[in-house]
GROMACS .gro file of C-alpha atoms in nm:
model
  432
    1MET     CA    1   0.000   0.000   0.000
    2ASP     CA    2   0.126   0.347  -0.085
    3TYR     CA    3  -0.032   0.689  -0.050
    4PHE     CA    4  -0.007   0.823  -0.403
    5ARG     CA    5  -0.365   0.853  -0.527
    6TYR     CA    6  -0.554   1.043  -0.795
    7ARG     CA    7  -0.835   1.269  -0.683
    8HIS     CA    8  -1.053   1.403  -0.962
    9GLY     CA    9  -0.770   1.324  -1.202
   10LEU     CA   10  -0.495   1.500  -1.001
   11LEU     CA   11  -0.223   1.290  -0.837
   12HIS     CA   12  -0.175   1.352  -0.465
   13CYS     CA   13   0.095   1.239  -0.228
   14GLU     CA   14  -0.112   1.190   0.085
   15ASP     CA   15  -0.309   1.518   0.090
   16VAL     CA   16  -0.077   1.730  -0.125
   17SER     CA   17  -0.104   1.774  -0.503
   18VAL     CA   18   0.222   1.671  -0.670
   19SER     CA   19   0.159   1.933  -0.939
   20ASP     CA   20   0.164   2.200  -0.668
   21LEU     CA   21   0.494   2.060  -0.539
   22ALA     CA   22   0.643   2.073  -0.888
   23LYS     CA   23   0.532   2.435  -0.929
   24ALA     CA   24   0.682   2.527  -0.592
   25HIS     CA   25   1.011   2.340  -0.617
   26GLY     CA   26   1.073   2.271  -0.984
   27THR     CA   27   1.160   1.948  -1.161
   28PRO     CA   28   1.311   1.692  -1.158
   29LEU     CA   29   1.180   1.638  -0.807
   30TYR     CA   30   1.163   1.342  -0.571
   31VAL     CA   31   0.854   1.327  -0.347
   32TYR     CA   32   0.817   1.087  -0.052
   33SER     CA   33   0.520   0.984   0.160
   34THR     CA   34   0.581   0.970   0.535
   35ARG     CA   35   0.279   0.752   0.591
   36THR     CA   36   0.397   0.492   0.338
   37ILE     CA   37   0.744   0.474   0.495
   38VAL     CA   38   0.609   0.433   0.846
   39GLU     CA   39   0.345   0.176   0.753
   40HIS     CA   40   0.591  -0.039   0.559
   41PHE     CA   41   0.839  -0.034   0.848
   42ARG     CA   42   0.562  -0.139   1.085
   43LYS     CA   43   0.462  -0.422   0.851
   44VAL     CA   44   0.811  -0.572   0.881
   45ARG     CA   45   0.829  -0.515   1.254
   46ASP     CA   46   0.486  -0.665   1.319
   47ALA     CA   47   0.535  -0.963   1.085
   48PHE     CA   48   0.836  -1.080   1.289
   49SER     CA   49   0.697  -0.983   1.630
   50ARG     CA   50   0.674  -1.345   1.747
   51ILE     CA   51   1.053  -1.361   1.779
   52PRO     CA   52   1.310  -1.114   1.918
   53THR     CA   53   1.395  -0.899   1.615
   54LEU     CA   54   1.593  -0.584   1.540
   55VAL     CA   55   1.490  -0.422   1.211
   56CYS     CA   56   1.792  -0.237   1.072
   57TYR     CA   57   1.690  -0.015   0.782
   58SER     CA   58   1.935  -0.048   0.493
   59ILE     CA   59   2.059   0.306   0.438
   60LYS     CA   60   2.185   0.240   0.086
   61ALA     CA   61   1.825   0.230  -0.040
   62ASN     CA   62   1.760   0.594   0.052
   63SER     CA   63   1.999   0.780   0.279
   64GLY     CA   64   1.814   1.108   0.343
   65LEU     CA   65   1.870   1.232   0.697
   66SER     CA   66   1.505   1.317   0.750
   67ILE     CA   67   1.402   0.967   0.643
   68LEU     CA   68   1.660   0.812   0.876
   69ASN     CA   69   1.534   1.028   1.160
   70LEU     CA   70   1.175   0.923   1.087
   71LEU     CA   71   1.270   0.555   1.101
   72ARG     CA   72   1.484   0.598   1.412
   73LYS     CA   73   1.179   0.737   1.592
   74GLU     CA   74   0.990   0.424   1.484
   75GLY     CA   75   1.254   0.210   1.657
   76ALA     CA   76   1.467   0.115   1.356
   77GLY     CA   77   1.832   0.026   1.373
   78PHE     CA   78   2.052   0.079   1.067
   79ASP     CA   79   2.244  -0.133   0.820
   80VAL     CA   80   2.542   0.064   0.685
   81VAL     CA   81   2.802  -0.022   0.422
   82SER     CA   82   3.044   0.271   0.460
   83GLU     CA   83   3.172   0.521   0.713
   84GLY     CA   84   2.964   0.783   0.534
   85GLU     CA   85   2.645   0.588   0.593
   86LEU     CA   86   2.738   0.531   0.957
   87ARG     CA   87   2.796   0.903   0.997
   88ARG     CA   88   2.455   0.966   0.842
   89ALA     CA   89   2.291   0.732   1.091
   90LEU     CA   90   2.467   0.901   1.381
   91ALA     CA   91   2.375   1.246   1.248
   92ALA     CA   92   2.012   1.133   1.248
   93GLY     CA   93   2.042   1.043   1.617
   94ALA     CA   94   2.098   0.667   1.591
   95ASP     CA   95   2.241   0.473   1.883
   96PRO     CA   96   2.562   0.302   1.756
   97LYS     CA   97   2.446  -0.012   1.934
   98THR     CA   98   2.168  -0.039   1.675
   99CYS     CA   99   2.406  -0.013   1.376
  100VAL     CA  100   2.537  -0.307   1.173
  101PHE     CA  101   2.834  -0.250   0.939
  102ALA     CA  102   2.834  -0.465   0.625
  103GLY     CA  103   3.011  -0.432   0.288
  104VAL     CA  104   3.294  -0.616   0.116
  105GLY     CA  105   3.555  -0.340   0.103
  106LYS     CA  106   3.577  -0.172   0.444
  107ARG     CA  107   3.884   0.050   0.460
  108GLU     CA  108   4.109   0.054   0.766
  109GLU     CA  109   4.001   0.405   0.864
  110GLU     CA  110   3.635   0.303   0.833
  111VAL     CA  111   3.686   0.007   1.064
  112ARG     CA  112   3.867   0.227   1.318
  113PHE     CA  113   3.583   0.479   1.313
  114ALA     CA  114   3.317   0.212   1.363
  115LEU     CA  115   3.519   0.052   1.646
  116SER     CA  116   3.553   0.391   1.815
  117LYS     CA  117   3.175   0.438   1.808
  118GLY     CA  118   3.095   0.096   1.956
  119ILE     CA  119   2.860  -0.036   1.688
  120LEU     CA  120   2.644  -0.343   1.741
  121LEU     CA  121   2.808  -0.568   1.485
  122PHE     CA  122   3.047  -0.604   1.192
  123ASP     CA  123   2.917  -0.829   0.914
  124VAL     CA  124   3.250  -0.973   0.796
  125GLU     CA  125   3.288  -1.056   0.428
  126SER     CA  126   3.633  -1.219   0.405
  127ALA     CA  127   3.917  -1.374   0.603
  128ASP     CA  128   4.139  -1.072   0.533
  129GLU     CA  129   3.874  -0.835   0.668
  130LEU     CA  130   3.835  -1.044   0.982
  131ARG     CA  131   4.210  -1.031   1.044
  132LEU     CA  132   4.209  -0.654   0.993
  133ILE     CA  133   3.930  -0.603   1.246
  134ASP     CA  134   4.108  -0.830   1.494
  135ARG     CA  135   4.434  -0.637   1.458
  136LEU     CA  136   4.276  -0.292   1.487
  137ALA     CA  137   4.055  -0.386   1.780
  138THR     CA  138   4.353  -0.537   1.963
  139GLU     CA  139   4.553  -0.218   1.904
  140MET     CA  140   4.262  -0.015   2.043
  141GLY     CA  141   4.225  -0.241   2.345
  142ILE     CA  142   3.870  -0.352   2.267
  143VAL     CA  143   3.690  -0.662   2.143
  144ALA     CA  144   3.486  -0.625   1.826
  145PRO     CA  145   3.154  -0.815   1.791
  146VAL     CA  146   3.146  -0.982   1.450
  147ALA     CA  147   2.919  -1.201   1.241
  148LEU     CA  148   3.054  -1.402   0.951
  149ARG     CA  149   2.863  -1.331   0.633
  150LEU     CA  150   2.822  -1.672   0.475
  151ASN     CA  151   2.775  -1.734   0.106
  152PRO     CA  152   2.519  -2.016   0.104
  153ASP     CA  153   2.532  -2.057  -0.277
  154VAL     CA  154   2.156  -2.008  -0.312
  155ASP     CA  155   1.990  -1.863  -0.622
  156PRO     CA  156   1.739  -1.595  -0.509
  157GLN     CA  157   1.581  -1.593  -0.858
  158THR     CA  158   1.615  -1.220  -0.907
  159HIS     CA  159   1.809  -0.994  -1.148
  160THR     CA  160   2.171  -1.104  -1.189
  161TYR     CA  161   2.301  -0.760  -1.081
  162ILE     CA  162   2.123  -0.781  -0.745
  163THR     CA  163   2.201  -1.145  -0.667
  164THR     CA  164   2.443  -1.166  -0.375
  165GLY     CA  165   2.426  -1.519  -0.232
  166LYS     CA  166   2.562  -1.736  -0.513
  167ARG     CA  167   2.913  -1.878  -0.525
  168GLU     CA  168   3.013  -1.656  -0.817
  169ASN     CA  169   2.912  -1.336  -0.634
  170LYS     CA  170   3.171  -1.124  -0.454
  171PHE     CA  171   2.975  -1.128  -0.128
  172GLY     CA  172   3.014  -1.352   0.173
  173ILE     CA  173   3.249  -1.630   0.278
  174ASP     CA  174   3.253  -1.981   0.138
  175LEU     CA  175   3.126  -2.229   0.398
  176THR     CA  176   3.451  -2.430   0.392
  177VAL     CA  177   3.660  -2.117   0.452
  178ALA     CA  178   3.417  -2.004   0.722
  179ALA     CA  179   3.449  -2.338   0.904
  180SER     CA  180   3.827  -2.294   0.914
  181LEU     CA  181   3.792  -1.937   1.045
  182VAL     CA  182   3.553  -2.049   1.318
  183ARG     CA  183   3.818  -2.285   1.453
  184GLU     CA  184   4.102  -2.034   1.410
  185MET     CA  185   3.920  -1.750   1.584
  186ARG     CA  186   3.916  -1.929   1.918
  187SER     CA  187   4.263  -1.790   2.000
  188TRP     CA  188   4.211  -1.438   1.865
  189LYS     CA  189   4.196  -1.150   2.112
  190GLY     CA  190   4.033  -0.868   1.915
  191VAL     CA  191   3.713  -1.023   1.783
  192ARG     CA  192   3.420  -1.216   1.929
  193LEU     CA  193   3.198  -1.424   1.703
  194VAL     CA  194   2.843  -1.334   1.809
  195GLY     CA  195   2.644  -1.429   1.502
  196LEU     CA  196   2.612  -1.535   1.140
  197HIS     CA  197   2.487  -1.329   0.850
  198ILE     CA  198   2.346  -1.384   0.502
  199HIS     CA  199   2.204  -1.155   0.237
  200ILE     CA  200   2.115  -1.342  -0.079
  201GLY     CA  201   1.989  -1.061  -0.300
  202SER     CA  202   1.733  -0.791  -0.359
  203GLN     CA  203   1.379  -0.769  -0.501
  204ILE     CA  204   1.314  -1.133  -0.405
  205VAL     CA  205   0.955  -1.242  -0.457
  206LYS     CA  206   0.982  -1.608  -0.352
  207VAL     CA  207   1.005  -1.743   0.001
  208GLU     CA  208   1.193  -2.064  -0.079
  209PRO     CA  209   1.542  -1.911  -0.131
  210TYR     CA  210   1.532  -1.767   0.223
  211VAL     CA  211   1.435  -2.102   0.371
  212GLN     CA  212   1.707  -2.280   0.178
  213ALA     CA  213   1.976  -2.029   0.277
  214LEU     CA  214   1.874  -2.007   0.644
  215THR     CA  215   1.863  -2.385   0.674
  216ARG     CA  216   2.229  -2.398   0.568
  217VAL     CA  217   2.319  -2.122   0.812
  218VAL     CA  218   2.137  -2.278   1.107
  219ASP     CA  219   2.303  -2.611   1.031
  220PHE     CA  220   2.641  -2.434   1.028
  221MET     CA  221   2.576  -2.294   1.376
  222ALA     CA  222   2.644  -2.633   1.531
  223ALA     CA  223   3.009  -2.616   1.424
  224CYS     CA  224   3.038  -2.264   1.569
  225ARG     CA  225   2.902  -2.369   1.905
  226GLU     CA  226   3.117  -2.681   1.914
  227ALA     CA  227   3.417  -2.449   1.872
  228GLY     CA  228   3.306  -2.255   2.182
  229HIS     CA  229   3.141  -1.953   2.022
  230LYS     CA  230   2.828  -1.820   2.191
  231LEU     CA  231   2.610  -1.712   1.902
  232GLU     CA  232   2.350  -1.449   1.985
  233MET     CA  233   2.237  -1.307   1.650
  234LEU     CA  234   2.117  -1.442   1.318
  235ASP     CA  235   2.121  -1.172   1.050
  236MET     CA  236   1.919  -1.272   0.742
  237GLY     CA  237   1.963  -0.945   0.555
  238GLY     CA  238   1.676  -0.802   0.356
  239GLY     CA  239   1.572  -0.821  -0.007
  240PHE     CA  240   1.193  -0.851   0.024
  241GLY     CA  241   1.039  -0.761  -0.310
  242ILE     CA  242   0.793  -0.480  -0.383
  243PHE     CA  243   0.540  -0.402  -0.656
  244TYR     CA  244   0.686  -0.231  -0.962
  245LYS     CA  245   0.450  -0.366  -1.228
  246GLU     CA  246   0.273  -0.693  -1.159
  247LYS     CA  247   0.161  -0.737  -0.800
  248THR     CA  248   0.359  -1.057  -0.755
  249ALA     CA  249   0.553  -0.980  -0.437
  250PRO     CA  250   0.412  -1.177  -0.141
  251PRO     CA  251   0.328  -0.999   0.185
  252VAL     CA  252   0.613  -0.988   0.433
  253THR     CA  253   0.411  -1.211   0.666
  254GLU     CA  254   0.475  -1.501   0.427
  255PHE     CA  255   0.851  -1.458   0.467
  256ALA     CA  256   0.811  -1.432   0.845
  257ASP     CA  257   0.595  -1.743   0.868
  258ALA     CA  258   0.845  -1.943   0.662
  259VAL     CA  259   1.163  -1.850   0.851
  260THR     CA  260   1.035  -1.820   1.209
  261PRO     CA  261   1.077  -2.194   1.285
  262LEU     CA  262   1.438  -2.175   1.169
  263VAL     CA  263   1.510  -1.867   1.380
  264LEU     CA  264   1.356  -2.035   1.685
  265ARG     CA  265   1.572  -2.340   1.618
  266SER     CA  266   1.883  -2.118   1.609
  267GLY     CA  267   1.811  -1.976   1.955
  268CYS     CA  268   1.928  -1.635   1.831
  269ARG     CA  269   1.792  -1.285   1.805
  270LEU     CA  270   1.697  -1.205   1.446
  271VAL     CA  271   1.843  -0.905   1.264
  272LEU     CA  272   1.672  -0.785   0.945
  273GLU     CA  273   1.805  -0.535   0.691
  274PRO     CA  274   1.515  -0.423   0.468
  275GLY     CA  275   1.555  -0.113   0.253
  276ARG     CA  276   1.359  -0.120  -0.072
  277PHE     CA  277   1.058  -0.278   0.101
  278ILE     CA  278   1.028   0.026   0.330
  279VAL     CA  279   1.097   0.313   0.091
  280GLY     CA  280   1.063   0.180  -0.265
  281ASN     CA  281   0.694   0.256  -0.311
  282ALA     CA  282   0.711   0.555  -0.079
  283GLY     CA  283   0.861   0.783  -0.343
  284VAL     CA  284   0.800   0.914  -0.693
  285MET     CA  285   1.007   1.126  -0.929
  286LEU     CA  286   0.839   1.416  -1.107
  287THR     CA  287   0.972   1.523  -1.447
  288GLN     CA  288   0.848   1.778  -1.699
  289VAL     CA  289   0.813   1.698  -2.067
  290GLN     CA  290   1.041   1.928  -2.269
  291TYR     CA  291   0.986   1.817  -2.628
  292ILE     CA  292   0.803   1.563  -2.841
  293LYS     CA  293   0.999   1.427  -3.137
  294GLU     CA  294   0.866   1.198  -3.406
  295SER     CA  295   1.127   0.981  -3.580
  296GLY     CA  296   0.987   0.727  -3.822
  297ASP     CA  297   0.755   0.503  -3.621
  298LEU     CA  298   0.899   0.625  -3.289
  299ARG     CA  299   0.756   0.898  -3.068
  300PHE     CA  300   1.013   1.034  -2.823
  301VAL     CA  301   0.887   1.201  -2.505
  302ILE     CA  302   1.192   1.399  -2.396
  303CYS     CA  303   1.193   1.489  -2.026
  304ASP     CA  304   1.405   1.713  -1.804
  305ALA     CA  305   1.504   1.414  -1.585
  306GLY     CA  306   1.751   1.159  -1.712
  307MET     CA  307   1.957   0.857  -1.619
  308ASN     CA  308   2.165   1.086  -1.397
  309ASP     CA  309   1.854   1.137  -1.180
  310LEU     CA  310   1.719   0.779  -1.190
  311ILE     CA  311   1.959   0.522  -1.330
  312ARG     CA  312   1.766   0.202  -1.258
  313PRO     CA  313   1.606   0.161  -1.605
  314SER     CA  314   1.942   0.214  -1.776
  315LEU     CA  315   2.141   0.006  -1.527
  316TYR     CA  316   1.907  -0.287  -1.465
  317GLY     CA  317   1.644  -0.253  -1.734
  318ALA     CA  318   1.413  -0.184  -1.440
  319TYR     CA  319   1.043  -0.119  -1.494
  320HIS     CA  320   0.879   0.188  -1.341
  321ARG     CA  321   0.516   0.283  -1.394
  322ILE     CA  322   0.493   0.622  -1.566
  323TRP     CA  323   0.177   0.831  -1.599
  324PRO     CA  324   0.083   1.200  -1.625
  325ALA     CA  325   0.028   1.382  -1.297
  326THR     CA  326  -0.298   1.517  -1.439
  327THR     CA  327  -0.533   1.277  -1.612
  328ASP     CA  328  -0.906   1.228  -1.677
  329PRO     CA  329  -1.098   1.426  -1.408
  330SER     CA  330  -1.314   1.122  -1.341
  331HIS     CA  331  -1.017   0.907  -1.244
  332GLU     CA  332  -0.985   0.821  -0.877
  333GLY     CA  333  -0.741   0.594  -0.694
  334GLU     CA  334  -0.406   0.449  -0.791
  335ALA     CA  335  -0.218   0.528  -1.109
  336PRO     CA  336  -0.357   0.353  -1.415
  337ASP     CA  337  -0.142   0.187  -1.676
  338GLU     CA  338  -0.168   0.102  -2.043
  339GLU     CA  339  -0.360  -0.218  -1.971
  340ARG     CA  340  -0.622  -0.056  -1.749
  341TRP     CA  341  -0.673   0.273  -1.932
  342SER     CA  342  -0.974   0.304  -2.159
  343GLY     CA  343  -0.868   0.633  -2.317
  344GLU     CA  344  -0.635   0.696  -2.610
  345THR     CA  345  -0.270   0.594  -2.571
  346VAL     CA  346   0.027   0.618  -2.803
  347LYS     CA  347   0.343   0.410  -2.804
  348SER     CA  348   0.617   0.629  -2.654
  349GLU     CA  349   0.989   0.627  -2.585
  350VAL     CA  350   1.031   0.813  -2.254
  351VAL     CA  351   1.384   0.953  -2.250
  352GLY     CA  352   1.597   1.219  -2.083
  353PRO     CA  353   1.842   1.491  -2.185
  354ILE     CA  354   2.165   1.297  -2.129
  355CYS     CA  355   2.397   1.242  -2.424
  356GLU     CA  356   2.376   0.863  -2.409
  357SER     CA  357   2.152   0.627  -2.605
  358GLY     CA  358   2.107   0.438  -2.278
  359ASP     CA  359   1.931   0.739  -2.124
  360PHE     CA  360   1.572   0.620  -2.104
  361PHE     CA  361   1.291   0.547  -1.859
  362ALA     CA  362   1.070   0.335  -2.084
  363HIS     CA  363   1.071   0.179  -2.430
  364GLU     CA  364   0.754   0.140  -2.635
  365ARG     CA  365   0.537   0.237  -2.338
  366ARG     CA  366   0.176   0.319  -2.418
  367LEU     CA  367   0.092   0.655  -2.259
  368PRO     CA  368  -0.170   0.925  -2.306
  369ARG     CA  369  -0.069   1.177  -2.571
  370VAL     CA  370   0.131   1.422  -2.357
  371GLY     CA  371   0.295   1.740  -2.481
  372PRO     CA  372   0.568   1.987  -2.378
  373GLY     CA  373   0.519   2.134  -2.032
  374GLU     CA  374   0.318   1.842  -1.895
  375LEU     CA  375   0.423   1.669  -1.575
  376LEU     CA  376   0.502   1.298  -1.572
  377VAL     CA  377   0.528   1.082  -1.261
  378VAL     CA  378   0.778   0.798  -1.238
  379PHE     CA  379   0.644   0.570  -0.964
  380SER     CA  380   0.820   0.337  -0.718
  381ALA     CA  381   1.127   0.561  -0.718
  382GLY     CA  382   1.184   0.582  -0.342
  383ALA     CA  383   1.466   0.326  -0.337
  384TYR     CA  384   1.792   0.354  -0.531
  385GLY     CA  385   1.677   0.674  -0.694
  386TYR     CA  386   1.818   0.996  -0.552
  387CYS     CA  387   2.094   0.812  -0.365
  388MET     CA  388   2.235   0.686  -0.698
  389ALA     CA  389   2.196   1.021  -0.876
  390SER     CA  390   2.499   1.186  -1.034
  391ASN     CA  391   2.609   1.508  -1.199
  392TYR     CA  392   2.676   1.347  -1.537
  393ASN     CA  393   2.669   1.605  -1.819
  394SER     CA  394   2.707   1.860  -1.535
  395HIS     CA  395   2.341   1.842  -1.442
  396ARG     CA  396   2.243   1.944  -1.091
  397ARG     CA  397   2.098   1.674  -0.871
  398PRO     CA  398   1.727   1.723  -0.797
  399ALA     CA  399   1.555   1.833  -0.479
  400GLU     CA  400   1.370   1.599  -0.241
  401VAL     CA  401   1.043   1.673  -0.062
  402LEU     CA  402   0.884   1.480   0.226
  403VAL     CA  403   0.506   1.492   0.271
  404SER     CA  404   0.301   1.415   0.581
  405GLY     CA  405  -0.072   1.468   0.550
  406THR     CA  406  -0.121   1.824   0.430
  407ALA     CA  407   0.233   1.930   0.526
  408SER     CA  408   0.543   1.915   0.308
  409ALA     CA  409   0.905   2.020   0.343
  410VAL     CA  410   1.219   2.019   0.131
  411ILE     CA  411   1.459   1.768   0.286
  412THR     CA  412   1.733   1.807   0.023
  413GLY     CA  413   1.769   2.128  -0.170
  414ARG     CA  414   1.834   2.132  -0.542
  415GLU     CA  415   2.204   2.166  -0.614
  416THR     CA  416   2.329   2.496  -0.749
  417TYR     CA  417   2.571   2.539  -1.037
  418GLU     CA  418   2.824   2.654  -0.777
  419ASP     CA  419   2.781   2.316  -0.607
  420LEU     CA  420   2.892   2.143  -0.926
  421MET     CA  421   3.238   2.299  -0.905
  422ARG     CA  422   3.266   2.347  -0.530
  423ASN     CA  423   3.551   2.098  -0.479
  424GLU     CA  424   3.737   2.165  -0.803
  425ARG     CA  425   4.055   2.368  -0.841
  426LEU     CA  426   4.147   2.553  -1.158
  427VAL     CA  427   4.521   2.499  -1.195
  428ASP     CA  428   4.758   2.588  -1.473
  429LEU     CA  429   5.050   2.345  -1.471
  430PRO     CA  430   5.343   2.382  -1.711
  431ARG     CA  431   5.270   2.227  -2.049
  432PRO     CA  432   5.512   1.960  -2.172
   0.00000   0.00000   0.00000
């Protein structure tokens, strides 16, 4: 459920017209619904309420400080993959003891910073990383809580770019290597093995891969306990799918029902790391049509937003619903699409201003016949949208607005042209 609905043909985010937001703040513009974010977080929390669970929001999905603050007030912890994300969580008021640090390439200075803050847990991705944490913690006179991220070699049946739990992926530790580390760690002074971790992928819409992966992890726990490690936490990552087009993603309660027996068998506290599930359908991107260009049989709808603002279609071939912000005055409810729209539609190529042929939002999409100046809405853009935006072609990154009921506020201002060159230096070195 999200709170983007048409009223008399005008799209609203909660109780605010998105057209009014575009007039006030310009385009491209990201708009987020507070109510959607909060309700989706509560769905995860409540689905797993039968077992001790810490829900750590995955900051990489959407790292806005105001969104982090909103989730912190709801009781969320945070999953971070860099010192920058940890600093964001702390700036939003997070308790370090609710922060889990994952990621395959932690730098030495990042590990030192996290150790100095006393985070809940390091999700360790390799033997070399584990040795680094042990050395730095020993030097600092502390003991670091760690979980080994296992690679269970399970196919999550999702897009190849967002699969993370197969043997050929860069993530996690092979079970044979992990077994050796478990035995070796018994004599180490700087780390304490407190849990095991998996994260098998993103946008997963089937329950079975989680069951398969967790079964392997829970079985592996016996070897850890035989080696004298007191395991307290089982981190199963995130990856729950959302609706982009077809409503095929199961409710989160189905995932909870399937894995709860395994978590109970482990005797551990569960840690979850959802990101997209919480914010994906909580945001849209608004873009204004600049030009219409006919080229043979193709009709190009050229917008002011491009792949620099929302890269998912270009990067993954991802599908996003697209529809005008203003439509038939009789239309009420959720956004229609080409299959449920009785009015005229034309086959359109929805593209941006970037000088790349890969700069597109949709190919051969049937849309109402829009013209220059009209406002289009790109739906389900709350996750991996603004946080992956760039300044390619020296475009300014867009603004972000958060809506709650009838209230709205800019949470990230639109970049200025001065911002584009803020960190550059104009130097004139001798020419060879």
